[in-house]
Coordinates of C-alpha atoms (C1' of nucleotides) in Angstrom, one line a residue:
Chain X
M26 CA 89.9 87.2 127.6
N27 CA 92.0 87.2 130.9
D28 CA 93.4 90.7 130.1
T29 CA 94.5 91.4 134.3
T30 CA 97.9 91.4 133.7
T31 CA 97.9 93.9 130.8
E32 CA 101.4 96.3 130.7
P33 CA 101.5 99.1 129.5
T34 CA 103.0 99.3 126.1
P35 CA 106.4 100.5 125.7
S36 CA 107.0 103.1 123.8
N37 CA 108.1 103.9 120.4
F38 CA 109.8 106.0 117.8
I39 CA 107.1 106.5 116.2
R40 CA 104.6 106.9 119.8
N41 CA 107.7 109.5 120.0
I42 CA 106.3 111.8 117.3
I43 CA 102.7 111.1 118.5
D44 CA 103.4 112.3 121.4
A45 CA 105.7 115.1 119.4
D46 CA 102.3 116.0 117.1
L47 CA 100.4 115.9 120.2
E48 CA 102.1 118.8 122.2
S49 CA 102.9 120.7 119.6
G50 CA 98.6 120.7 118.5
K51 CA 99.4 119.8 114.9
H52 CA 96.9 118.1 116.0
N53 CA 94.5 117.0 118.6
K54 CA 93.4 113.5 118.1
V55 CA 94.9 110.4 116.1
I56 CA 93.7 108.6 114.2
T57 CA 95.3 105.8 112.9
R58 CA 94.4 101.9 110.8
F59 CA 95.0 99.0 109.3
P60 CA 94.5 98.4 105.8
P61 CA 94.4 94.8 104.9
E62 CA 94.1 93.8 101.4
P63 CA 91.6 90.9 101.1
N64 CA 93.0 88.2 100.1
G65 CA 94.7 85.4 101.9
Y66 CA 94.5 85.0 106.0
L67 CA 96.4 87.5 108.7
H68 CA 99.4 86.0 110.3
I69 CA 101.5 87.1 113.5
G70 CA 102.4 90.1 111.5
H71 CA 100.0 91.2 110.9
A72 CA 99.6 91.5 114.3
K73 CA 102.0 93.0 115.0
S74 CA 100.1 96.3 112.7
I75 CA 97.5 95.6 114.5
C76 CA 98.7 95.8 118.1
L77 CA 100.9 99.1 116.9
N78 CA 97.4 100.2 115.4
F79 CA 94.7 100.0 117.2
G80 CA 97.1 99.6 120.4
I81 CA 97.9 103.5 120.2
S82 CA 94.0 104.1 120.1
Q83 CA 93.7 102.7 122.9
D84 CA 96.1 103.9 124.9
Y85 CA 95.5 108.0 123.5
P86 CA 93.0 110.4 124.6
D87 CA 90.1 110.0 122.1
A88 CA 92.2 108.5 119.6
T89 CA 90.3 106.2 117.2
C90 CA 92.0 103.4 114.7
H91 CA 89.9 102.6 111.8
L92 CA 89.6 98.3 110.1
R93 CA 89.6 99.5 105.7
F94 CA 90.3 96.4 104.0
D95 CA 91.7 97.8 101.0
D96 CA 89.6 95.9 97.6
T97 CA 91.2 97.4 95.0
N98 CA 91.8 94.1 92.8
P99 CA 88.8 92.3 91.9
G100 CA 91.9 89.8 90.4
K101 CA 93.2 88.4 94.0
E102 CA 90.7 88.9 96.5
K103 CA 87.4 87.8 97.5
S104 CA 85.3 88.9 100.1
E105 CA 85.7 85.1 102.2
Y106 CA 88.9 87.3 103.2
I107 CA 87.8 89.2 104.8
D108 CA 85.1 88.2 107.0
A109 CA 88.3 85.7 108.3
I110 CA 89.9 89.1 108.5
K111 CA 87.9 90.3 110.8
E112 CA 87.3 87.3 113.5
D113 CA 90.7 87.1 113.4
V114 CA 91.0 91.0 114.7
R115 CA 88.3 91.1 117.0
W116 CA 90.2 87.6 118.3
L117 CA 93.0 89.8 119.3
G118 CA 90.7 91.9 121.2
F119 CA 90.0 94.6 119.0
D120 CA 87.4 96.5 118.5
W121 CA 87.3 98.6 115.2
A122 CA 83.7 100.3 116.5
D123 CA 81.7 101.9 114.0
N124 CA 85.1 102.5 111.3
L125 CA 84.8 99.4 109.3
H126 CA 86.0 100.7 105.6
H127 CA 86.7 99.9 102.1
T128 CA 88.9 101.8 99.6
S129 CA 86.3 101.0 97.2
D130 CA 83.7 102.8 99.6
Y131 CA 85.8 106.0 98.0
F132 CA 85.3 104.4 94.2
D133 CA 84.0 107.8 93.1
Q134 CA 85.8 110.2 94.4
L135 CA 89.2 108.4 93.8
Y136 CA 87.8 108.7 90.2
A137 CA 87.0 112.7 90.6
Y138 CA 90.2 113.2 91.7
A139 CA 92.0 111.1 88.9
V140 CA 89.7 113.6 86.6
E141 CA 91.8 116.4 88.6
L142 CA 95.3 115.8 88.0
I143 CA 94.6 115.2 84.6
K144 CA 92.7 119.1 84.4
K145 CA 95.7 119.5 86.1
D146 CA 98.0 118.5 83.4
K147 CA 99.2 115.9 86.3
A148 CA 98.1 112.9 84.9
Y149 CA 97.6 111.2 81.2
V150 CA 96.2 108.0 79.2
D151 CA 99.3 106.0 77.9
S152 CA 98.9 103.7 75.2
L153 CA 101.8 102.2 75.4
S154 CA 101.8 98.0 75.8
A155 CA 102.7 97.0 79.4
G156 CA 106.4 95.1 78.0
D157 CA 107.1 99.5 76.0
I158 CA 106.1 100.8 79.5
R159 CA 108.6 98.6 81.3
L160 CA 111.4 100.0 78.6
Y161 CA 110.5 103.3 78.7
R162 CA 111.2 103.0 82.6
G163 CA 114.8 102.9 82.6
N164 CA 116.9 100.4 84.9
L165 CA 118.0 100.7 88.8
T166 CA 120.8 103.0 86.8
E167 CA 119.6 104.4 83.7
P168 CA 116.9 106.9 83.5
G169 CA 113.5 106.5 82.0
K170 CA 112.0 108.1 78.8
D171 CA 108.7 110.0 78.0
S172 CA 106.0 107.7 76.3
P173 CA 105.3 109.6 73.4
F174 CA 100.9 109.9 74.4
R175 CA 102.8 111.5 77.7
G176 CA 101.6 115.2 75.7
R177 CA 97.9 114.5 75.4
S178 CA 95.5 117.3 75.8
V179 CA 93.5 117.6 78.4
E180 CA 90.4 116.5 76.9
D181 CA 91.6 113.6 74.9
N182 CA 92.9 112.2 78.1
I183 CA 89.2 112.1 80.3
A184 CA 87.8 111.5 77.5
L185 CA 90.0 108.3 76.9
L186 CA 89.7 108.3 81.1
E187 CA 86.0 108.2 80.6
G188 CA 86.2 105.2 78.1
M189 CA 88.2 103.3 80.2
K190 CA 85.9 103.5 82.8
K191 CA 83.2 101.9 80.7
G192 CA 84.5 99.2 79.4
E193 CA 85.6 100.1 76.5
F194 CA 88.9 98.5 76.3
A195 CA 90.4 95.8 76.5
E196 CA 92.7 95.2 79.9
G197 CA 96.1 96.2 78.6
E198 CA 94.3 99.0 76.3
H199 CA 95.4 102.1 78.3
L200 CA 96.7 103.1 81.7
L201 CA 96.5 106.2 83.3
R202 CA 99.9 107.7 84.3
A203 CA 100.7 110.3 87.1
K204 CA 103.4 112.8 85.2
I205 CA 106.4 113.0 87.1
D206 CA 109.6 112.7 86.1
M207 CA 110.4 110.2 83.8
S208 CA 114.6 109.9 84.7
A209 CA 113.7 110.2 88.6
P210 CA 116.3 108.8 90.5
N211 CA 112.8 106.6 92.7
I212 CA 111.6 104.8 89.9
N213 CA 108.4 105.0 92.1
M214 CA 108.1 108.4 90.7
R215 CA 108.6 107.1 86.8
D216 CA 104.9 108.4 86.1
P217 CA 103.7 105.8 88.1
A218 CA 100.3 104.0 87.4
I219 CA 97.0 105.3 88.5
Y220 CA 94.3 103.5 87.1
R221 CA 94.2 100.0 85.6
I222 CA 91.0 98.3 83.3
K223 CA 90.0 95.0 84.8
N224 CA 87.4 93.7 83.5
M225 CA 85.9 92.1 85.7
S226 CA 83.8 93.0 89.2
H227 CA 84.7 93.6 92.3
P228 CA 83.0 91.4 95.3
M229 CA 82.1 94.9 96.7
T230 CA 80.7 97.7 93.9
G231 CA 79.4 94.1 91.3
D232 CA 80.1 95.0 87.9
T233 CA 80.0 99.2 87.4
W234 CA 83.6 99.7 87.2
H235 CA 85.9 98.9 84.5
I236 CA 88.7 100.3 85.7
Y237 CA 90.3 99.7 89.0
P238 CA 93.2 102.3 91.0
M239 CA 96.3 100.8 92.0
Y240 CA 97.2 101.2 96.0
D241 CA 100.1 104.0 95.8
F242 CA 96.8 106.5 94.7
A243 CA 94.0 104.5 96.5
H244 CA 96.0 104.3 100.3
C245 CA 97.3 107.7 100.2
V246 CA 93.6 109.6 99.2
S247 CA 92.3 107.1 101.5
D248 CA 93.6 108.0 104.4
A249 CA 93.0 111.8 103.4
I250 CA 89.4 111.0 103.1
E251 CA 88.7 109.0 106.5
G252 CA 91.8 112.2 108.4
I253 CA 94.6 109.7 109.0
T254 CA 96.2 111.3 111.2
H255 CA 99.0 109.2 111.3
S256 CA 99.8 106.7 108.4
L257 CA 101.9 103.9 109.4
C258 CA 103.1 100.5 107.0
T259 CA 105.9 98.2 106.6
L260 CA 109.4 99.1 105.8
E261 CA 109.2 98.1 102.0
F262 CA 106.9 100.9 101.0
E263 CA 109.3 103.8 102.2
D264 CA 109.9 104.7 98.8
H265 CA 106.8 105.2 97.5
R266 CA 106.2 108.0 100.5
P267 CA 107.7 110.8 97.9
L268 CA 104.3 109.4 96.3
Y269 CA 102.4 109.7 98.4
D270 CA 103.0 112.8 99.5
W271 CA 103.1 113.9 96.3
F272 CA 98.9 113.1 96.1
L273 CA 97.9 114.1 98.5
D274 CA 100.1 118.1 97.6
E275 CA 98.7 117.6 93.7
L276 CA 95.2 117.2 94.8
E277 CA 92.5 119.3 96.9
T278 CA 92.2 116.4 100.3
P279 CA 90.7 116.9 103.2
A280 CA 94.0 116.1 105.3
H281 CA 97.9 115.3 104.4
P282 CA 98.6 112.1 106.7
Q283 CA 101.9 112.0 107.4
Q284 CA 103.7 108.5 106.2
I285 CA 105.2 106.7 108.9
E286 CA 107.0 102.7 108.2
F287 CA 108.4 100.4 110.4
S288 CA 109.9 97.2 109.8
R289 CA 108.6 94.3 109.2
L290 CA 108.5 91.0 111.0
N291 CA 110.5 88.1 110.6
L292 CA 110.3 85.3 113.3
D293 CA 113.4 82.3 112.6
Y294 CA 112.0 78.7 111.4
T295 CA 108.5 80.0 109.1
V296 CA 107.9 82.2 107.0
M297 CA 106.0 85.4 107.0
S298 CA 104.5 86.3 103.7
K299 CA 102.1 86.2 102.5
R300 CA 102.7 84.6 99.1
K301 CA 104.3 81.3 100.4
L302 CA 101.7 81.4 102.8
H303 CA 98.9 80.8 100.0
E304 CA 102.3 78.5 98.1
L305 CA 102.3 76.8 101.3
V306 CA 98.3 76.5 101.5
E307 CA 97.3 76.5 97.8
G308 CA 100.4 73.4 96.6
D309 CA 98.8 71.4 99.8
F310 CA 102.2 71.3 101.6
V311 CA 100.4 72.1 105.5
N312 CA 96.2 71.7 106.2
G313 CA 94.7 74.9 105.2
W314 CA 94.8 78.2 106.2
N315 CA 95.0 77.2 110.1
D316 CA 97.3 74.0 109.7
P317 CA 98.2 74.9 113.2
R318 CA 102.4 74.8 112.3
L319 CA 100.9 78.3 110.0
P320 CA 102.0 82.0 112.0
T321 CA 98.4 82.3 110.2
L322 CA 96.3 83.9 113.3
S323 CA 94.5 81.2 112.5
G324 CA 96.4 78.1 112.9
M325 CA 97.6 79.3 116.5
R326 CA 93.9 80.8 117.5
R327 CA 93.2 76.9 116.4
R328 CA 96.8 75.4 117.5
G329 CA 95.6 76.9 121.1
Y330 CA 97.5 80.5 121.2
T331 CA 95.9 82.9 123.2
P332 CA 95.7 86.4 122.1
N333 CA 97.1 87.8 125.2
A334 CA 100.1 85.4 124.7
I335 CA 100.1 87.3 121.0
R336 CA 99.7 90.8 121.9
D337 CA 101.9 90.0 125.1
F338 CA 104.9 89.6 122.7
C339 CA 104.6 92.4 120.3
S340 CA 104.5 94.8 123.1
R341 CA 108.2 92.7 123.4
I342 CA 109.1 93.2 120.3
G343 CA 108.9 96.9 120.0
V344 CA 108.6 98.8 116.7
T345 CA 111.5 100.4 114.6
K346 CA 113.1 100.5 111.4
K347 CA 116.2 98.1 111.7
D348 CA 115.3 94.3 110.5
N349 CA 114.8 91.2 112.8
I350 CA 114.0 88.2 112.7
I351 CA 112.7 87.0 115.8
E352 CA 113.7 84.5 117.8
M353 CA 110.0 81.6 118.4
S354 CA 110.8 81.7 122.0
V355 CA 110.0 85.1 122.6
L356 CA 106.9 83.7 121.5
E357 CA 106.9 80.8 123.4
N358 CA 107.8 83.1 126.7
S359 CA 104.9 85.3 126.3
L360 CA 103.1 81.8 126.1
R361 CA 103.8 80.1 128.2
E362 CA 103.4 83.2 130.8
D363 CA 100.2 83.4 130.1
L364 CA 99.3 80.2 129.5
G365 CA 100.7 79.0 133.2
E366 CA 98.6 81.8 134.2
N367 CA 94.9 81.5 133.0
S368 CA 95.6 77.1 133.2
P369 CA 94.2 74.2 135.0
R370 CA 96.1 71.0 135.5
A371 CA 95.8 68.2 134.5
L372 CA 97.5 64.3 134.9
A373 CA 97.7 63.4 131.1
V374 CA 100.1 60.2 129.9
L375 CA 100.3 60.6 126.5
D376 CA 103.2 57.5 125.6
P377 CA 101.2 54.5 127.8
I378 CA 103.5 51.6 129.6
K379 CA 101.6 50.0 132.5
L380 CA 102.1 50.8 136.3
I381 CA 101.1 48.0 138.4
I382 CA 101.2 48.4 141.9
T383 CA 102.0 44.9 142.9
N384 CA 101.1 45.2 147.2
Y385 CA 97.8 47.5 146.9
P386 CA 94.3 45.8 147.2
E387 CA 92.8 43.8 143.5
D388 CA 89.6 46.0 143.6
Q389 CA 89.7 49.7 145.4
D390 CA 89.7 52.7 144.4
E391 CA 89.9 55.4 145.9
I392 CA 89.5 59.5 145.2
L393 CA 92.6 61.5 145.8
A394 CA 92.2 65.0 145.1
G395 CA 94.6 67.0 143.2
V396 CA 95.1 71.0 142.5
N397 CA 93.2 72.6 139.7
H398 CA 96.4 75.3 139.5
P399 CA 99.4 75.7 142.3
K400 CA 99.9 79.1 142.5
K401 CA 96.2 79.7 142.7
P402 CA 94.4 77.7 145.9
E403 CA 91.5 79.7 144.6
E404 CA 90.5 77.7 141.9
G405 CA 89.7 75.0 144.5
M406 CA 90.9 70.6 144.1
R407 CA 89.7 68.5 141.8
D408 CA 89.0 64.3 141.8
I409 CA 91.1 61.8 140.5
P410 CA 90.4 58.5 140.6
F411 CA 93.6 55.8 141.7
S412 CA 93.4 52.3 141.5
K413 CA 96.8 49.1 141.2
E414 CA 96.8 49.7 137.3
L415 CA 98.3 52.5 136.6
Y416 CA 99.5 54.1 133.2
I417 CA 101.9 56.0 133.4
E418 CA 104.8 58.4 130.6
R419 CA 107.3 55.3 129.3
S420 CA 110.1 57.8 129.3
D421 CA 109.7 58.1 133.0
Y422 CA 111.0 53.7 134.2
M423 CA 115.0 54.4 132.7
E424 CA 116.9 50.5 133.2
D425 CA 120.1 51.2 133.7
A426 CA 119.8 55.1 134.8
P427 CA 122.0 57.4 136.0
K428 CA 122.4 58.8 138.7
K429 CA 120.4 62.3 138.2
F430 CA 118.2 59.9 136.5
F431 CA 114.8 61.1 139.5
R432 CA 112.1 58.7 138.4
L433 CA 111.9 55.1 138.1
T434 CA 114.4 51.8 137.6
E435 CA 115.1 48.9 140.1
G436 CA 114.8 50.0 143.4
R437 CA 114.5 53.4 142.6
E438 CA 111.6 55.3 144.7
V439 CA 110.0 58.3 143.4
R440 CA 105.8 59.5 144.6
L441 CA 102.9 59.3 142.6
R442 CA 101.6 63.4 142.2
F443 CA 99.2 63.6 144.7
A444 CA 99.5 60.0 145.5
Y445 CA 101.1 57.7 146.9
Y446 CA 105.3 56.7 146.8
V447 CA 105.8 53.9 144.5
T448 CA 109.3 51.8 144.5
C449 CA 110.6 49.7 141.5
T450 CA 110.6 45.9 141.8
H451 CA 111.4 44.6 138.3
V452 CA 109.1 45.0 135.6
I453 CA 107.5 43.1 132.2
K454 CA 109.7 42.6 128.6
D455 CA 107.2 41.3 125.8
A456 CA 109.4 39.4 123.4
S457 CA 110.9 42.2 121.3
G458 CA 112.3 42.9 124.6
E459 CA 110.4 46.4 124.7
V460 CA 109.0 46.5 128.9
T461 CA 105.4 46.6 128.8
E462 CA 104.4 46.6 132.3
V463 CA 107.0 48.5 135.3
H464 CA 106.1 46.8 138.8
C465 CA 106.0 48.8 141.7
T466 CA 105.1 48.7 145.4
Y467 CA 103.3 51.6 147.1
D468 CA 104.4 52.9 150.4
S469 CA 100.1 52.9 151.9
Q470 CA 101.7 55.7 154.8
T471 CA 101.9 58.1 152.3
R472 CA 98.8 59.0 150.6
G473 CA 98.6 62.3 149.2
G474 CA 102.0 61.8 148.3
K475 CA 104.3 62.8 151.4
S476 CA 105.4 60.6 154.2
E477 CA 105.4 62.1 158.3
D478 CA 109.1 60.0 158.4
G479 CA 110.4 63.4 156.3
R480 CA 111.7 61.1 153.7
K481 CA 113.0 62.6 150.6
V482 CA 111.6 61.7 147.0
K483 CA 113.4 63.3 143.8
G484 CA 111.4 62.2 141.4
T485 CA 107.7 63.2 141.4
I486 CA 105.8 61.8 138.3
H487 CA 102.4 61.9 136.4
W488 CA 99.6 59.0 136.1
V489 CA 96.2 58.0 135.0
S490 CA 94.3 54.8 137.2
A491 CA 94.4 52.1 133.5
K492 CA 89.8 52.1 134.4
H493 CA 89.3 55.4 134.6
A494 CA 92.0 56.4 131.5
V495 CA 89.9 58.9 129.2
N496 CA 91.4 58.1 125.2
A497 CA 92.3 60.8 123.2
E498 CA 94.9 61.8 120.3
V499 CA 97.3 64.1 121.4
R500 CA 99.3 65.9 118.0
Q501 CA 102.6 67.3 119.0
Y502 CA 103.8 69.6 116.6
D503 CA 107.4 70.9 115.2
R504 CA 108.9 74.1 113.7
L505 CA 107.4 73.7 109.8
F506 CA 111.1 74.6 109.0
T507 CA 115.1 73.2 110.0
I508 CA 116.7 76.3 108.7
A509 CA 116.0 79.4 111.5
A510 CA 116.0 81.5 107.7
P511 CA 114.3 79.6 105.4
A512 CA 113.8 82.3 102.9
S513 CA 117.1 83.3 103.0
S514 CA 118.6 81.3 101.1
K515 CA 119.9 82.9 97.7
E516 CA 120.4 79.2 96.6
Q517 CA 117.5 77.5 97.8
D518 CA 113.7 77.3 97.1
Y519 CA 112.6 78.2 100.9
K520 CA 110.2 74.8 100.8
D521 CA 113.1 72.9 100.0
F522 CA 113.8 73.6 104.0
I523 CA 110.2 72.7 105.0
N524 CA 110.6 70.0 108.1
K525 CA 109.6 66.1 107.3
D526 CA 108.8 66.2 110.9
S527 CA 106.8 68.9 111.6
I528 CA 103.5 66.8 113.4
H529 CA 103.2 64.1 115.6
V530 CA 100.1 61.8 116.4
L531 CA 100.0 59.8 119.1
K532 CA 96.7 57.8 118.9
N533 CA 97.0 56.2 122.0
C534 CA 97.2 58.7 125.3
K535 CA 95.1 58.2 128.9
L536 CA 94.0 61.3 130.0
E537 CA 92.4 62.1 133.0
A538 CA 88.9 61.8 133.6
S539 CA 87.9 65.1 134.3
L540 CA 88.9 65.7 130.7
L541 CA 85.8 64.2 128.9
E542 CA 84.0 67.9 130.2
P543 CA 84.8 69.2 126.7
A544 CA 86.6 72.5 127.1
T545 CA 87.7 75.6 124.7
A546 CA 90.0 76.5 127.1
A547 CA 93.7 75.1 127.2
Y548 CA 95.2 72.5 130.0
Q549 CA 98.7 72.3 131.2
F550 CA 98.5 68.3 131.4
E551 CA 101.7 68.0 134.1
R552 CA 105.1 67.6 133.9
Q553 CA 104.7 68.2 129.6
G554 CA 102.9 70.9 128.1
Y555 CA 100.1 73.4 127.2
F556 CA 97.9 72.5 125.8
C557 CA 93.7 72.2 124.2
Q558 CA 91.1 70.8 122.0
D559 CA 91.4 70.4 118.3
N560 CA 88.6 72.6 117.1
V561 CA 87.8 71.9 114.0
D562 CA 89.3 67.7 114.0
S563 CA 87.7 67.2 118.5
K564 CA 84.7 65.5 119.2
A565 CA 82.6 63.5 122.0
G566 CA 83.9 60.2 122.3
A567 CA 87.6 60.9 119.6
L568 CA 88.8 64.0 121.9
V569 CA 91.6 65.0 119.9
F570 CA 94.1 67.9 121.6
N571 CA 96.8 69.8 120.1
R572 CA 100.3 70.4 122.2
I573 CA 100.0 74.5 121.9
V574 CA 104.0 74.4 123.7
T575 CA 104.9 71.9 126.4
L576 CA 107.0 73.5 129.7
R577 CA 110.7 74.2 129.7
D578 CA 112.5 71.4 130.4
S579 CA 116.0 71.6 132.3
W580 CA 116.4 68.3 132.4
A581 CA 116.3 67.9 128.4
K582 CA 119.1 70.5 128.0
K583 CA 121.5 68.5 130.3
K584 CA 121.2 65.4 128.4
Chain E
rU21 C1' 130.2 103.6 90.0
rG22 C1' 120.2 105.1 90.4
rG23 C1' 117.5 106.4 94.5
rG24 C1' 116.4 105.0 99.9
rG25 C1' 117.0 102.3 104.8
rC26 C1' 119.7 99.9 108.5
rG27 C1' 123.6 99.1 111.7
rU28 C1' 124.0 99.3 120.5
rG29 C1' 125.6 91.7 123.9
rG30 C1' 123.9 85.2 120.4
rC31 C1' 117.8 87.3 119.2
rC32 C1' 114.3 91.8 120.4
rA33 C1' 115.2 96.8 122.6
rA34 C1' 115.9 101.7 125.2
rG35 C1' 119.9 105.7 124.9
rC36 C1' 117.5 112.2 122.5
rG37 C1' 126.8 115.3 125.0
rG38 C1' 127.8 114.3 131.0
rU39 C1' 127.5 108.5 137.3
rU40 C1' 129.3 102.0 137.1
rA41 C1' 125.3 101.5 129.0
rA42 C1' 117.7 100.0 131.7
rG43 C1' 115.2 95.5 130.1
rG44 C1' 112.8 91.3 127.8
rC45 C1' 114.2 86.0 124.9
rA46 C1' 118.6 82.9 125.1
rC47 C1' 123.2 81.2 128.1
rG48 C1' 125.7 79.2 132.3
rG49 C1' 125.4 78.3 137.4
rG50 C1' 123.7 78.9 142.9
rG51 C1' 118.4 78.5 146.1
rU52 C1' 112.9 76.8 147.3
rU53 C1' 109.5 74.0 145.6
rU54 C1' 104.4 66.7 146.0
rU55 C1' 105.7 69.6 138.1
rG56 C1' 113.3 67.9 136.7
rA57 C1' 107.6 74.1 135.7
rU58 C1' 107.0 77.9 138.5
rC59 C1' 109.4 81.8 141.3
rU60 C1' 113.9 83.4 143.4
rC61 C1' 118.8 85.3 143.9
rC62 C1' 123.9 85.5 140.7
rG63 C1' 126.9 86.5 136.0
rC64 C1' 126.6 87.8 131.2
rA65 C1' 127.8 94.2 125.4
rU66 C1' 131.7 99.7 125.5
rC67 C1' 127.1 100.8 121.5
rC68 C1' 130.3 98.8 112.3
rC69 C1' 135.4 100.5 112.3
rA70 C1' 138.8 105.6 111.2
rG71 C1' 139.3 109.3 112.2
rG72 C1' 137.3 114.1 113.3
rU73 C1' 134.5 118.2 117.9
rU74 C1' 134.6 118.8 122.7
rC75 C1' 137.3 119.0 129.9
rG76 C1' 132.8 114.8 127.9
rA77 C1' 130.4 110.9 122.1
rG78 C1' 127.1 104.8 121.9
rU79 C1' 124.4 110.4 121.0
rC80 C1' 128.2 115.6 116.5
rC81 C1' 131.1 115.8 112.3
rU82 C1' 133.8 113.5 108.5
rG83 C1' 135.4 109.0 105.8
rG84 C1' 134.7 104.0 105.3
rC85 C1' 132.1 99.3 105.8
rG86 C1' 128.3 95.9 105.8
rC87 C1' 123.3 94.4 105.9
rC88 C1' 118.2 95.5 103.6
rC89 C1' 114.1 97.5 99.8
rC90 C1' 112.9 98.8 95.0
rA91 C1' 113.2 98.0 87.8
rG92 C1' 104.3 95.2 89.1
rC93 C1' 98.5 97.7 84.3
rC94 C1' 101.0 93.2 93.1
rA95 C1' 99.7 95.8 98.1

RNA sequence: UGGGGCGUGGCCAAGCGGUUAAGGCACGGGGUUUUGAUCUCCGCAUCCCAGGUUCGAGUCCUGGCGCCCCAGCCA
């Protein structure tokens, strides 16, 4: 990873709070945590949280950030997700050192805390059905009412909970609830669930439990056990903060972390919820969690995004409590900046058409030199073979070209990058009128792409020697959705807005010979964009490149 | 007409009562250029609205308006 250009992370309201807490002596060191539920793959929205939490641990003295798997629902979670999540966090460039935890590590303690609540008459076992509980809860404008089981004795409650734990009951038969206030205006405080029966085994604890704790109970207690100082989460948990604090106030926990909420990331032209991503993957709307069109970290990694670019993006968008939809161009700008700085250049023709230099010797070859990086001479030069028959981009020739078209048309002279000036004399067309060959003459005095007479050529185009070309498949990606906010339509399902044209496969691409070498890093194909070999489909002899992102194109804009 | 949040330019985002309201992205225009890339220069808001406090308010107060979240034994 190239980290040389990393700039200091801009401050935000959360860092301001931390600064104040350190200043006042409330804390002398900071501990944050990134607490994913292992029920899916991480996406760029998680990256925002990861960068926030781990970023703080890097920037403050003695600070740490825990990676904690919030594995309280064995019905949805799988250990394979745990591995994928770890890989993604590491790939992003962060290290949890020995601070790897699971909420399931605390199941014994959680249970003891639940018993403590019962003993304080702050929790009870309810035996209402799920449907009745919903009815008793009231709604947004009407208060709820007490369950008939709310008055059970401490002894009965403990015995019942014990039975639930041992698996003596069916799922849904009983539920441990906090005893708070059924008429609370905040619905989360209307006797929320603490433990529910799930007669299923758990990836980490196997068959030892028949009850599993709910998020609201498990999360705050886990934070407290780990000594988290600042528990950062997204806005939708704001209403849960009173409950977070209630548990920690009632219980004798070793600490009382502060929950602070920030707004989640939304990117335009994509979706960011795990539920929707699951749906896209399972409904075969895309090809797996690592589909290069997805905003998942594994998809972006496959596409060719760099950790550097994603971290830079996260620091640019900031952290606030305001709802937002970030434009894709911000991400692309971070990407281009990193890739432009760090990618070697290459010549590659994606949509080839023959260019024949009529006055070039029939069986002559020569080796020309191309710079690997125009801004970094220290990266050296490479050899590029040149000969009479080349491939150029079909779009670099135009029959009735306007004055401002700087490329080839009859009578116009252009520079072949690193090679020679050529002038188009005529073209050959097939029966259907399609251009098949562009014929040119070259000026042998312009070797290397410059002339002594100071003659100006406005256009420079890329090319590949036909007989030296390496064949490859190139996949070009476009946005996955046709509208900026596919998830925000009230009438229509977001899937109705899927872009049917989000992937273009070009199978007949011609790459310069140096690209034969297998490589994991990205290249800039000059004048086109950034590309990298596909990490699953590319093989020696059958290269497959993904277009990560195009170059900016002010000419395309003008047209 | 329940509770909790949010509202600074097209999209983000600084600003914490006191010079002409940072910066990034986007957009428009000029220059450089063997990538119509990069680089570079220039342009681009009076802060949701209305009152009020103050010598002075985006920043304080009051009242509106708008948007988001909450009725899982999900997280």
